Coordinates of C-alpha atoms in Angstrom, one line a residue:
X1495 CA 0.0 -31.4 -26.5
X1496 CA -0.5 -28.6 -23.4
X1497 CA -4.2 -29.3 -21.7
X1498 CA -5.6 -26.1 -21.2
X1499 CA -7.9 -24.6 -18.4
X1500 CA -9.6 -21.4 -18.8
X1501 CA -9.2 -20.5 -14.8
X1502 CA -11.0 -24.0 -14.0
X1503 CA -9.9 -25.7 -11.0
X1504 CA -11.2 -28.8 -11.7
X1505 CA -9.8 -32.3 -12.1
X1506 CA -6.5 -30.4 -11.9
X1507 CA -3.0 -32.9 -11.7
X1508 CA -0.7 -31.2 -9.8
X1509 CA 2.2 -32.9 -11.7
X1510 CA 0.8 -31.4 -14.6
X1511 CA -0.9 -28.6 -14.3
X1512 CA -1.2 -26.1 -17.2
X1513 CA -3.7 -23.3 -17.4
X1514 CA -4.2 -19.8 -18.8
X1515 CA -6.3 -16.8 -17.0
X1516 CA -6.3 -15.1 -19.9
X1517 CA -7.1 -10.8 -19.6
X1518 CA -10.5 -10.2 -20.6
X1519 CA -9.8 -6.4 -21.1
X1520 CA -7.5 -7.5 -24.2
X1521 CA -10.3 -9.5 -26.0
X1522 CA -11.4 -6.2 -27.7
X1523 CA -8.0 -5.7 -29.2
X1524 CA -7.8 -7.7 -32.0
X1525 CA -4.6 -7.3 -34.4
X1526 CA -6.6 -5.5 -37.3
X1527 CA -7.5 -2.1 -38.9
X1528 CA -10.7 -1.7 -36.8
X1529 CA -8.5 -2.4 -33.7
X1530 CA -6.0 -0.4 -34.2
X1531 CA -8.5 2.6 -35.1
X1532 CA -10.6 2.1 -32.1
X1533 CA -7.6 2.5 -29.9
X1534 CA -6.2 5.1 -31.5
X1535 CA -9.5 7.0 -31.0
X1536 CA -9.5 6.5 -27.3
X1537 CA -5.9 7.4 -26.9
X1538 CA -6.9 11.0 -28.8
X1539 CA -9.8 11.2 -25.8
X1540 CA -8.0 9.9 -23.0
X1541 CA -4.2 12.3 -24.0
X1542 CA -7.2 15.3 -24.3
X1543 CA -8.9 14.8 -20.8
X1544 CA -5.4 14.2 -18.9
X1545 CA -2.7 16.9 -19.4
X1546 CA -2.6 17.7 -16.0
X1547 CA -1.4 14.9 -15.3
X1548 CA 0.8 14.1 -18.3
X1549 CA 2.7 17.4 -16.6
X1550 CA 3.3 15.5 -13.4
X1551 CA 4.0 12.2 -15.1
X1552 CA 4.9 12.4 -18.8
X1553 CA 4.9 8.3 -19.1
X1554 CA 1.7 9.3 -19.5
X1555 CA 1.7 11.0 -22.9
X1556 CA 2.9 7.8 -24.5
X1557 CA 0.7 5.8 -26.5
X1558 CA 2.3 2.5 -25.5
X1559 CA 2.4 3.5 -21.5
X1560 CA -1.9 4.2 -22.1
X1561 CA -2.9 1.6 -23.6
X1562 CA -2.0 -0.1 -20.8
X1563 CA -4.1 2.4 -18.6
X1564 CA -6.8 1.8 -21.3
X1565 CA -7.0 -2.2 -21.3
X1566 CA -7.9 -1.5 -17.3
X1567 CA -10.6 0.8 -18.7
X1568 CA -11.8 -1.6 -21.6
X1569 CA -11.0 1.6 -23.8
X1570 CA -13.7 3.2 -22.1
X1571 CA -12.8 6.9 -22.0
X1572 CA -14.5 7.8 -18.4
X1573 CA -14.0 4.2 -17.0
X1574 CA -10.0 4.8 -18.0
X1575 CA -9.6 8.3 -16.5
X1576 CA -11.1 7.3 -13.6
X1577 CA -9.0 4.6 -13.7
X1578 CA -5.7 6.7 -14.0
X1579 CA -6.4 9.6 -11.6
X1580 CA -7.0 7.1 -8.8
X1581 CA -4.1 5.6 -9.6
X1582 CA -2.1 9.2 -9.9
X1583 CA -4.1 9.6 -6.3
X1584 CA -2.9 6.3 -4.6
X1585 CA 0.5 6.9 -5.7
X1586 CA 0.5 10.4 -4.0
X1587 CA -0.6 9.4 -0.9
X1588 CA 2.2 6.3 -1.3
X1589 CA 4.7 8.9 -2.1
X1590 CA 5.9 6.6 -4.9
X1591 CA 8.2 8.5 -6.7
X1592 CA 10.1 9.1 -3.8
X1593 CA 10.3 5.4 -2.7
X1594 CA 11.5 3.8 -5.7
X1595 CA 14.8 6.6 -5.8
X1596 CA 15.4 4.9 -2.1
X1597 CA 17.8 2.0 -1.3
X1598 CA 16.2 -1.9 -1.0
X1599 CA 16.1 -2.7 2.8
X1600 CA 19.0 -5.3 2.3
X1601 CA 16.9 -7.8 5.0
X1602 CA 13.7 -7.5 2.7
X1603 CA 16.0 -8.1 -0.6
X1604 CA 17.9 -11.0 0.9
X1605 CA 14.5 -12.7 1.6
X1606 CA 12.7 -11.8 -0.9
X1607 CA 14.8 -12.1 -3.8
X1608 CA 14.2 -11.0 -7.3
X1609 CA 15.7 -10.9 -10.7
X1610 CA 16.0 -8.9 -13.7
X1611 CA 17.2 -11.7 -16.1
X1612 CA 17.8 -10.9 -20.0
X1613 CA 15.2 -10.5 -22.9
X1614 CA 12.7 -12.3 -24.4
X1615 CA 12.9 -13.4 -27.9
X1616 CA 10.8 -9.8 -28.8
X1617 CA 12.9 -8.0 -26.7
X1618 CA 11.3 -7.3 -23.6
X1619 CA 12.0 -7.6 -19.8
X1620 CA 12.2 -11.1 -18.7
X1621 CA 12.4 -11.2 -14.6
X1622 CA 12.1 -14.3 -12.1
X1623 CA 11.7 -15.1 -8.5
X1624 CA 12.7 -18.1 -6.5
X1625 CA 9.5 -18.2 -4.1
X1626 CA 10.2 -21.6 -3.0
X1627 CA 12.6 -20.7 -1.4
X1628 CA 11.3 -17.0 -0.2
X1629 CA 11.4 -16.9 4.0
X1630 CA 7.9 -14.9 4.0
X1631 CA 7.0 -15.7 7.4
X1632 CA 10.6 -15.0 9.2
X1633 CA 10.5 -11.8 7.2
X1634 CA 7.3 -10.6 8.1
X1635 CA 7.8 -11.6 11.9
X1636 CA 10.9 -9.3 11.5
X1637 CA 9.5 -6.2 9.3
X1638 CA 5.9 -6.5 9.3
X1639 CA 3.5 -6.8 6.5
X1640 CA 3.6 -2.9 6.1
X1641 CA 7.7 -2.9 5.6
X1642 CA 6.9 -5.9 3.0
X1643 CA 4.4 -3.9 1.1
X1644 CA 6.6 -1.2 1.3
X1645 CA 9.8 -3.1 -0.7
X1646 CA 7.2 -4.3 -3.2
X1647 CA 6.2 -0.9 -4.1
X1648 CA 9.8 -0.1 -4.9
X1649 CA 10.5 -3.1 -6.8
X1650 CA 7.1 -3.2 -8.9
X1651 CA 7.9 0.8 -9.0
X1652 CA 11.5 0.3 -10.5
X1653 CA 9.9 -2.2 -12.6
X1654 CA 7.4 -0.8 -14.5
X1655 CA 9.9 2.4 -15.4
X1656 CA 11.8 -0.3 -16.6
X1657 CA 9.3 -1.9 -18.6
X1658 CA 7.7 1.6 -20.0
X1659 CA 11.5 2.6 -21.5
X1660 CA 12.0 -1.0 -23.1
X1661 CA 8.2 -1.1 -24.7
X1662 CA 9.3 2.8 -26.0
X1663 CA 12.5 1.3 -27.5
X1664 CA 11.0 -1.6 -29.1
X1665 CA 8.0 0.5 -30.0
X1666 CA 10.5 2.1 -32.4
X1667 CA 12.4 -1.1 -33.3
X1668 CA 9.1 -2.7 -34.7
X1669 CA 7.8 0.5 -36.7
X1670 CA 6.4 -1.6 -38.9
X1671 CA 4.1 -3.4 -36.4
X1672 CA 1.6 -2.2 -33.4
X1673 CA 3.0 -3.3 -30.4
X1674 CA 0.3 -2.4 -28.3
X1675 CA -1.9 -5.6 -30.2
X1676 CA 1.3 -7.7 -29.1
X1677 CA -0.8 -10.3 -26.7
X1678 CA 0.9 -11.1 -23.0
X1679 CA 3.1 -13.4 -24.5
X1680 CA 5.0 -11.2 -27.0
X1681 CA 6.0 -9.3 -23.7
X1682 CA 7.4 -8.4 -20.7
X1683 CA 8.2 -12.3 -19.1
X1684 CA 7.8 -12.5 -15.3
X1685 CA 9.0 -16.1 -13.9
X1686 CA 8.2 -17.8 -10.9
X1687 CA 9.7 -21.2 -9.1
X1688 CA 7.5 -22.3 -6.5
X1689 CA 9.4 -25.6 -5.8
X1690 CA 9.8 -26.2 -2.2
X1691 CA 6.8 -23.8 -1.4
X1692 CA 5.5 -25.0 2.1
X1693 CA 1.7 -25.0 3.0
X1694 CA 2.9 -23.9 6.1
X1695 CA 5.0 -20.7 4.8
X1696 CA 1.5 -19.5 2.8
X1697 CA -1.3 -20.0 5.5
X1698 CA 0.4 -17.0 7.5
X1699 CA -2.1 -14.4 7.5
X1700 CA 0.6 -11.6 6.9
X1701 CA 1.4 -13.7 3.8
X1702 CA -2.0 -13.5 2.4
X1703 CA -2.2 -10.4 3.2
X1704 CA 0.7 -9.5 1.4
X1705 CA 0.2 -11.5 -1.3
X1706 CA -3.2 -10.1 -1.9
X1707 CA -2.5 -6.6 -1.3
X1708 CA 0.7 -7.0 -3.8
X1709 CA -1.3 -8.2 -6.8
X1710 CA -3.7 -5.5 -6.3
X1711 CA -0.9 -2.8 -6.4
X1712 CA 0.3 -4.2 -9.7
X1713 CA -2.2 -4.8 -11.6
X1714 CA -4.5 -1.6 -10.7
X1715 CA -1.3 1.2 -10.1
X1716 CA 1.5 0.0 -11.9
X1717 CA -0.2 -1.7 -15.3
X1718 CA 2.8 -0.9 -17.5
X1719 CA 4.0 -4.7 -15.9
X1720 CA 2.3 -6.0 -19.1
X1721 CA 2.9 -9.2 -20.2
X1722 CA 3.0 -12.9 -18.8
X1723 CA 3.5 -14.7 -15.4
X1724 CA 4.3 -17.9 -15.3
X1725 CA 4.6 -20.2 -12.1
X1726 CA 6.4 -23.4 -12.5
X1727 CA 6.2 -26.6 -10.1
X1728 CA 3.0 -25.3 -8.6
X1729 CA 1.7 -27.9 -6.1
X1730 CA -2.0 -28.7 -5.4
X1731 CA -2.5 -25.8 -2.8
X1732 CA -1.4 -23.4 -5.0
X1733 CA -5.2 -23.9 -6.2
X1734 CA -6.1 -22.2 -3.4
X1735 CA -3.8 -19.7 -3.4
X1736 CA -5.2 -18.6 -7.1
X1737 CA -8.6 -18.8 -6.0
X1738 CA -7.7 -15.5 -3.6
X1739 CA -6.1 -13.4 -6.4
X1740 CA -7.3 -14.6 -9.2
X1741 CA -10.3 -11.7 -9.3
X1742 CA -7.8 -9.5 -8.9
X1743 CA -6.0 -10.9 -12.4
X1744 CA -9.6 -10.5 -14.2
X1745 CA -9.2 -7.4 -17.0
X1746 CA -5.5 -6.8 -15.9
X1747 CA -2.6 -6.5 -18.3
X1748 CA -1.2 -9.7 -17.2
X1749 CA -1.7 -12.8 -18.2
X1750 CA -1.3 -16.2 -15.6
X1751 CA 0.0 -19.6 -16.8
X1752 CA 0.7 -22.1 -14.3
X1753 CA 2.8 -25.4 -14.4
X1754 CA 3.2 -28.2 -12.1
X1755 CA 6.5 -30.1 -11.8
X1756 CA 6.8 -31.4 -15.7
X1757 CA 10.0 -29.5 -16.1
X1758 CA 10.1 -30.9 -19.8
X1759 CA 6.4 -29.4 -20.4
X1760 CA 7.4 -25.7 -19.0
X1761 CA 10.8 -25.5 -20.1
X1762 CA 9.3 -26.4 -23.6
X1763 CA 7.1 -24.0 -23.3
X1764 CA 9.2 -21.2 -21.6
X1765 CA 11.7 -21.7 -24.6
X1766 CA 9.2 -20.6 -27.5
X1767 CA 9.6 -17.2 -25.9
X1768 CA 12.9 -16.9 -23.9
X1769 CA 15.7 -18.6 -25.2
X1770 CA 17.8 -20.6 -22.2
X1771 CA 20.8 -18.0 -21.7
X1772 CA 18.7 -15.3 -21.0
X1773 CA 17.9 -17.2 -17.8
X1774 CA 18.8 -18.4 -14.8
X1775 CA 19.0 -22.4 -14.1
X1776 CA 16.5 -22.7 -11.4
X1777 CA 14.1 -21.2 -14.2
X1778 CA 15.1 -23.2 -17.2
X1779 CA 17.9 -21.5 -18.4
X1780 CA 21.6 -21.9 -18.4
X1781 CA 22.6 -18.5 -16.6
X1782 CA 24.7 -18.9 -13.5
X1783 CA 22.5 -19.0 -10.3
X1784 CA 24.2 -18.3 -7.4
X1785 CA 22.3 -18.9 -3.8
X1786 CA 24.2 -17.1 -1.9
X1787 CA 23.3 -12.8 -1.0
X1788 CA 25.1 -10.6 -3.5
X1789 CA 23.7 -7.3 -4.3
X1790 CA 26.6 -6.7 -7.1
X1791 CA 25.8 -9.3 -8.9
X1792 CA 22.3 -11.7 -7.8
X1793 CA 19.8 -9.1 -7.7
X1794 CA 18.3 -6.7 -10.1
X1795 CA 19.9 -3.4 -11.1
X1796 CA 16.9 -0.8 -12.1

């Protein structure tokens, strides 16, 4: 039986850590008539206040891609286009679109590697990243924390287009269900190892600052990343390393499970909702892994 902690950091075994920061925002969303009417109501205000910018962005105009947008909001209709056209701002001044159409610096990708894996058991994106093994310092000394933040738009970017065009299929495939009540763990899967994650590689302060700045850019501009990140063999400082972002989580669409080194507790848990040859072996699947730089066939193609 999983011991669960509500983001409490206390008496915490890092050999067996297991805890949930689960979305406030998605606590009003309860799978049920009055649920599904009260959203539906704020979707009518919020598609009715934003056509300008369903003209620049038509993701926009989809009832799956809002609600998203919405959860941020708390289905509040000014909170939520507030919400949207400071995102539409941010992502103007970032010159987003542009970015995400642009090659990977192949330096940044080698280091910083990242995976588009297979589905999850609902059918939705299942991705993973290796961050044990992630050379953040020798990156940043080489790039700078600007040239980081910079890749990480991109990939979150390609991402989340991703992500919108699988919930839109599936949206489809389940007509006989909401999606949009699906909680975290019916969705998008996000996967990260952080075995063999030095103390040393995360007190860098151009790692925390791109660590903090990245959370912030995915969870405030690119909320279509719905779903669930789990963290397996999280050591003890990784307590503090929550502690920075996990404000940041609060109200998001995403929701945070962490593990520490029982590989029998996360795969168990990781196999309820991915089955094992949808991923690769360092994350509890049976997919070939393969160390070694290949753009052709390693790293994510979206």
């Amino acid at each position: 039986m999983y011991t669960g902690f509500e983001g409490n950091f206390q008496n915490i075994q890092p050999a067996n850590i297991f805890y949930s920061m689960a979305p406030k925002g998605q606590a009003t969303l309860d799978e049920n008539e009055n649920a599904i009417t009260q959203l539906n109501l704020a979707t009518e205000k919020i598609l009715s206040r934003i056509p300008d910018i369903i003209g620049i962005d038509p993701s926009f105009g989809c009832p799956v891609y809002l609600k998203c947008w919405l959860t941020l909001g708390q289905l509040n209709t000014d909170k939520t286009e507030r919400i949207i056209r400071e995102g539409m701002r941010w992502r103007k001044e970032k010159n987003s679109e542009f970015a995400i159409t642009q090659p990977l610096n192949p330096l940044i990708e080698k280091a910083l590697r990242l995976y588009i894996d297979g589905n999850s058991k609902n059918g939705f994106v299942v991705g993973s990243a290796y961050l044990g093994v992630f050379k953040l310092r020798d990156i940043l000394s080489k790039v700078g924390v600007e040239a980081g933040l910079y890749h990480w738009l991109q990939v979150l970017g390609r991402t989340e287009k991703l992500c919108i065009e699988r919930s839109k299929e599936l949206s489809q495939r389940y007509n006989n269900e909401d999606i949009r009540l699906w909680p975290a763990l019916k969705k998008n899967w996000f996967i990260i190892n952080a075995k063999h994650l030095s103390y040393f590689e995360c007190i860098h302060t151009g790692v925390i600052q791109m660590a903090v700045a990245l959370v912030k850019m995915g969870t405030s501009y690119f909320p279509g990343l719905e779903g669930t990140i789990v963290i397996i063999n999280a050591g003890r400082f990784m307590e503090l390393a929550l502690r920075a972002v996990r404000p940041l989580l609060t109200g998001s669409n995403a929701d945070l499970i962490v593990f520490g080194y029982d590989e029998l507790a996360w795969k168990a848990f990781i196999h309820k909702h991915v089955d094992p040859d949808q991923l690769r072996t360092p994350f509890g699947g049976t997919m070939e892994y393969n160390d070694l730089y290949n753009p052709d066939k390693d790293y994510m193609k979206i």
